[in-house]
Coordinates of C-alpha atoms and ligand atoms in Angstrom, one line a residue:
M14 CA 131.2 84.9 133.6
T15 CA 133.9 87.5 133.0
G16 CA 136.9 85.9 131.3
T17 CA 139.1 87.4 128.7
G18 CA 138.7 84.1 126.8
L19 CA 135.1 85.1 126.1
V20 CA 136.0 88.6 124.9
D21 CA 138.7 87.1 122.6
R22 CA 136.2 84.5 121.2
F23 CA 133.7 87.2 120.3
R24 CA 136.3 89.5 118.8
S25 CA 137.8 86.8 116.6
A26 CA 134.3 85.6 115.6
R27 CA 133.8 89.1 114.1
R28 CA 136.6 88.3 111.6
K29 CA 135.6 84.8 110.7
D30 CA 133.3 83.9 107.8
D31 CA 132.0 80.6 109.1
V32 CA 130.3 82.2 112.1
A33 CA 127.9 85.1 112.7
I34 CA 127.4 87.5 115.6
L35 CA 123.8 87.8 116.6
E36 CA 123.1 91.0 118.6
G37 CA 119.8 91.2 120.5
F38 CA 116.9 88.9 121.2
H39 CA 115.1 89.3 117.8
A40 CA 118.1 88.2 115.8
I41 CA 118.7 85.2 118.1
K42 CA 115.0 84.3 118.0
H43 CA 114.8 84.1 114.2
A44 CA 118.1 82.3 114.0
I45 CA 116.8 79.6 116.4
R46 CA 113.5 79.3 114.5
F47 CA 115.3 78.8 111.2
G48 CA 117.7 76.2 112.5
A49 CA 120.9 78.1 113.5
H50 CA 123.4 76.3 115.7
L51 CA 124.3 78.6 118.6
R52 CA 127.9 78.2 119.8
E53 CA 127.8 80.6 122.7
V54 CA 125.0 82.9 124.2
V55 CA 125.6 85.4 126.9
S56 CA 123.4 88.0 128.6
T57 CA 123.7 90.5 131.5
D58 CA 120.2 89.5 132.6
P59 CA 119.0 86.0 131.6
D60 CA 115.9 86.5 133.7
H61 CA 115.0 89.5 131.5
V62 CA 115.6 87.4 128.4
R63 CA 113.3 84.7 129.8
R64 CA 110.5 87.2 130.4
L65 CA 111.0 88.6 126.9
A66 CA 110.8 85.1 125.4
E67 CA 107.7 84.3 127.4
L68 CA 106.0 87.4 126.1
L69 CA 107.2 87.4 122.5
A70 CA 108.5 84.0 121.5
P71 CA 107.8 81.2 124.0
D72 CA 108.9 78.7 121.3
V73 CA 112.6 79.8 121.6
W74 CA 113.0 79.7 125.4
S75 CA 113.3 75.9 125.4
V76 CA 116.5 76.3 123.3
L77 CA 117.8 79.4 125.0
K78 CA 117.3 78.4 128.6
D79 CA 120.1 75.7 128.5
Q80 CA 122.5 77.9 126.6
V81 CA 122.4 81.4 127.9
K82 CA 125.1 82.3 130.4
L83 CA 125.2 85.2 132.8
I84 CA 127.9 87.8 132.0
D85 CA 128.8 90.9 133.9
D86 CA 128.2 94.4 132.5
A87 CA 131.8 95.3 132.0
A88 CA 132.6 92.2 130.0
F89 CA 129.3 92.6 127.9
S90 CA 130.4 96.2 126.9
K91 CA 133.6 94.7 125.4
L92 CA 131.6 92.3 123.2
T93 CA 129.3 94.7 121.5
D94 CA 128.8 98.4 120.8
P95 CA 126.1 99.6 120.8
R96 CA 124.8 97.3 123.5
P97 CA 121.5 95.7 122.4
P98 CA 118.7 96.8 124.7
T99 CA 117.6 93.2 125.0
R100 CA 120.9 92.5 126.8
I101 CA 121.8 89.3 124.9
I102 CA 124.4 88.4 122.2
A103 CA 125.4 85.1 120.6
I104 CA 127.9 83.5 118.3
A105 CA 126.2 81.1 115.8
D106 CA 127.4 78.9 112.9
R107 CA 127.0 80.5 109.5
P108 CA 125.6 78.2 106.8
A109 CA 127.8 77.6 103.8
V110 CA 126.0 79.1 100.9
G111 CA 127.1 78.8 97.3
V112 CA 125.2 81.7 95.7
D113 CA 127.0 81.5 92.4
E114 CA 126.1 77.8 92.1
L115 CA 122.5 78.6 93.1
L116 CA 122.2 81.2 90.3
R117 CA 123.4 78.7 87.7
R118 CA 120.3 76.6 88.4
P119 CA 116.7 77.4 87.5
G120 CA 114.7 78.5 90.5
S121 CA 111.2 78.8 91.8
G122 CA 111.1 82.1 93.6
P123 CA 112.5 85.6 92.9
V124 CA 116.2 86.2 93.9
V125 CA 117.1 89.7 95.1
L126 CA 120.4 91.0 93.9
L127 CA 121.7 94.1 95.6
E128 CA 124.4 95.7 93.5
D129 CA 127.1 97.3 95.7
P130 CA 124.8 98.4 98.6
R131 CA 126.4 101.0 100.8
H132 CA 124.2 100.9 104.0
L133 CA 124.1 97.8 106.1
N134 CA 120.7 98.8 107.5
N135 CA 119.3 98.7 103.9
V136 CA 121.0 95.3 103.4
G137 CA 119.4 94.0 106.6
A138 CA 115.9 95.4 105.8
A139 CA 116.1 93.9 102.3
I140 CA 117.0 90.5 103.7
R141 CA 114.2 90.7 106.3
V142 CA 111.5 91.5 103.7
S143 CA 112.9 88.9 101.3
A144 CA 112.5 86.3 103.9
A145 CA 109.0 87.5 104.8
A146 CA 107.8 87.8 101.2
G147 CA 109.1 84.4 100.0
A148 CA 112.2 85.3 98.0
E149 CA 114.5 82.4 97.2
A150 CA 117.8 84.1 98.1
V151 CA 119.5 87.5 98.6
V152 CA 122.8 88.1 96.9
T153 CA 125.1 91.1 97.0
T154 CA 128.0 92.5 95.1
G155 CA 130.6 95.0 96.3
D156 CA 132.4 95.5 99.6
A157 CA 129.5 95.5 102.1
N158 CA 129.4 92.2 104.0
P159 CA 125.8 91.0 104.1
W160 CA 126.7 88.9 107.2
H161 CA 128.0 91.9 109.1
P162 CA 126.4 92.0 112.6
A163 CA 124.7 95.4 111.7
A164 CA 123.1 93.8 108.7
I165 CA 122.0 90.8 110.8
R166 CA 120.5 93.2 113.4
G167 CA 118.7 95.0 110.6
A168 CA 117.3 91.7 109.3
A169 CA 116.3 90.5 112.8
G170 CA 118.4 87.4 112.1
L171 CA 116.4 86.3 109.1
H172 CA 119.7 85.4 107.3
Y173 CA 118.9 81.9 108.5
A174 CA 115.6 81.8 106.6
L175 CA 117.0 81.9 103.1
P176 CA 120.4 81.7 101.4
V177 CA 122.3 85.1 101.8
G178 CA 125.8 85.6 100.3
R179 CA 128.1 87.6 98.1
L180 CA 128.1 86.9 94.4
S181 CA 131.5 86.7 92.8
S182 CA 130.4 88.1 89.5
P183 CA 127.0 89.0 87.8
Q184 CA 128.4 87.2 84.8
S185 CA 127.8 83.9 86.6
I186 CA 124.0 84.4 86.6
W187 CA 122.3 82.0 84.3
R188 CA 118.8 83.1 85.1
P189 CA 116.7 86.0 83.6
V190 CA 117.8 89.3 85.2
L191 CA 115.3 92.2 85.6
A192 CA 116.8 95.6 86.5
L193 CA 114.7 97.7 88.9
D194 CA 115.2 101.2 87.6
P195 CA 113.0 104.2 88.0
E196 CA 113.4 104.8 84.2
G197 CA 112.1 101.4 83.3
Q198 CA 108.7 100.1 82.1
P199 CA 106.0 100.1 84.8
L200 CA 106.0 96.8 86.8
D201 CA 103.6 94.1 85.9
P202 CA 104.1 91.4 88.5
G203 CA 102.3 88.8 86.4
L204 CA 105.1 89.1 83.8
I205 CA 108.0 88.3 86.1
P206 CA 109.3 84.8 85.4
P207 CA 109.6 82.4 88.4
G208 CA 113.2 82.3 89.6
A209 CA 114.1 85.7 88.0
V210 CA 116.9 87.7 89.5
L211 CA 115.6 91.2 90.5
A212 CA 118.6 93.6 90.5
F213 CA 118.6 96.7 92.7
G214 CA 121.2 99.4 92.4
S215 CA 123.2 101.2 95.1
E216 CA 121.7 103.9 97.1
R217 CA 123.2 106.9 95.4
R218 CA 124.1 106.0 91.9
G219 CA 121.6 103.2 91.1
L220 CA 122.5 100.2 88.8
T221 CA 125.8 100.2 86.9
D222 CA 125.8 100.2 83.1
A223 CA 127.3 96.7 83.2
L224 CA 124.3 95.3 85.1
L225 CA 121.8 97.3 83.1
A226 CA 123.4 95.8 79.9
R227 CA 123.2 92.3 81.4
A228 CA 119.4 92.7 82.2
E229 CA 116.7 91.4 79.9
T230 CA 114.5 94.3 80.8
R231 CA 114.2 97.3 83.1
I232 CA 111.2 97.7 85.3
A233 CA 110.0 100.6 87.4
L234 CA 107.7 101.1 90.4
P235 CA 105.4 103.9 89.5
M236 CA 105.9 107.1 91.6
T237 CA 104.1 110.4 92.0
A238 CA 105.5 113.1 89.8
G239 CA 108.4 114.9 91.4
V240 CA 109.6 111.8 93.4
S241 CA 112.9 110.6 91.9
S242 CA 113.3 107.2 93.6
L243 CA 112.4 105.0 96.5
N244 CA 114.7 103.9 99.3
L245 CA 116.6 100.7 98.3
A246 CA 114.9 98.4 100.9
T247 CA 111.5 99.9 100.3
S248 CA 111.8 99.2 96.6
V249 CA 112.7 95.6 97.4
A250 CA 109.7 95.3 99.6
A251 CA 107.3 96.9 97.1
V252 CA 108.4 94.5 94.2
L253 CA 108.4 91.3 96.3
Y254 CA 105.0 92.0 97.7
A255 CA 103.5 92.9 94.3
I256 CA 104.7 89.5 93.1
R257 CA 103.4 87.8 96.2
F258 CA 100.0 89.4 96.0
R259 CA 99.8 88.7 92.3
S260 CA 100.6 85.0 92.8
S261 CA 98.2 84.5 95.7
E262 CA 95.5 86.4 93.7
S263 CA 95.9 83.9 90.9
R264 CA 95.5 81.0 93.4
E265 CA 92.5 82.2 95.4
R266 CA 90.1 85.2 95.7
P267 CA 90.9 87.5 98.6
V268 CA 89.3 87.2 102.0
V269 CA 87.8 90.4 103.5
A270 CA 87.5 90.8 107.2
L271 CA 85.5 93.7 108.6
D272 CA 84.5 94.0 112.3
G273 CA 84.3 90.3 112.8
F274 CA 82.5 89.7 109.5
V275 CA 84.5 87.5 107.1
S276 CA 83.6 87.0 103.5
R277 CA 85.1 85.9 100.2
L278 CA 84.8 88.6 97.5
P279 CA 82.4 87.5 94.7
Ligands
SAM2 C1 117.8 105.0 96.1 S1 117.6 104.1 94.6 C2 118.9 104.8 93.6 C3 118.6 106.1 93.0 C4 119.5 106.4 91.8 N1 119.7 107.8 91.9 C5 118.8 106.0 90.6 O1 118.4 106.8 89.8 O2 118.6 104.8 90.3 C6 118.3 102.5 94.9 C7 117.7 101.5 94.0 O3 116.3 101.2 94.4 C8 115.6 100.8 93.2 N2 114.5 101.8 93.0 C9 114.2 102.9 93.7 N3 113.1 103.5 93.2 C10 112.7 102.7 92.2 C11 111.6 102.8 91.3 N4 110.7 103.8 91.4 N5 111.4 101.9 90.4 C12 112.3 100.8 90.3 N6 113.4 100.7 91.1 C13 113.6 101.6 92.0 C14 116.6 100.8 92.0 O4 117.1 99.5 91.8 C15 117.6 101.8 92.5 O5 118.9 101.6 91.9

């Protein structure tokens, strides 16, 4: 497969907001697992992809094997830069997500709000950990497109595991908003209401005054003296896992496994 039609389809897909470009095997793997419809999948080495799938994700090969088309090296270089080392790229449908509408309803899990994030790798990492730790959605404000292929790569395709989208205005949030701010009160995960919106500021300047004013309270992750802040995605991970550990702690006592010996703590 070499045609200019293919190159045009991938180029125009980058500008559309009803499709997503999935670069690399891991993004495609998660997209398949969480129900994405793939429109087109190409690889310079489908046999390499088959071996990867057999090794890392045998469940996805049954979907991929009928869809992945061989493409030559020169055409592949026109579709993606940098080239994913796993030699595969796809166009998939993007789910229609009404995040403003979602935030006007009460919810069950925490929602992560990234205010004006600047780095797509942080956006991707925040989406990845939000999917893993059980957040209900990830919403952003500002210019960065959370569905940009670089953010999808950073999230390993986990955009398909939970709603991800841009919020038109923080004023449309009808849920409690908690501002994550190094100057806030120390985090007590047991006090975070279900469905709360956890607001994280941008990498350099933190949360805006408008968002701090909108928040019910400000909470901080304690840090060693002299450390001014955590990386954005790291702070999302720390808060979500504190909440997750706290809620599983209240359901059951932890299991301890040491050298094959497994026991419940008294
Ligand atoms: C790199 S930090 C921004 C640093 C910025 N200079 C500030 O003072 O907020 C990006 C975001 O991560 C979150 N964050 C980082 N460290 C935190 C901490 N120790 N406690 C609570 N939130 C934190 C905040 O939401 C912050 O706006």
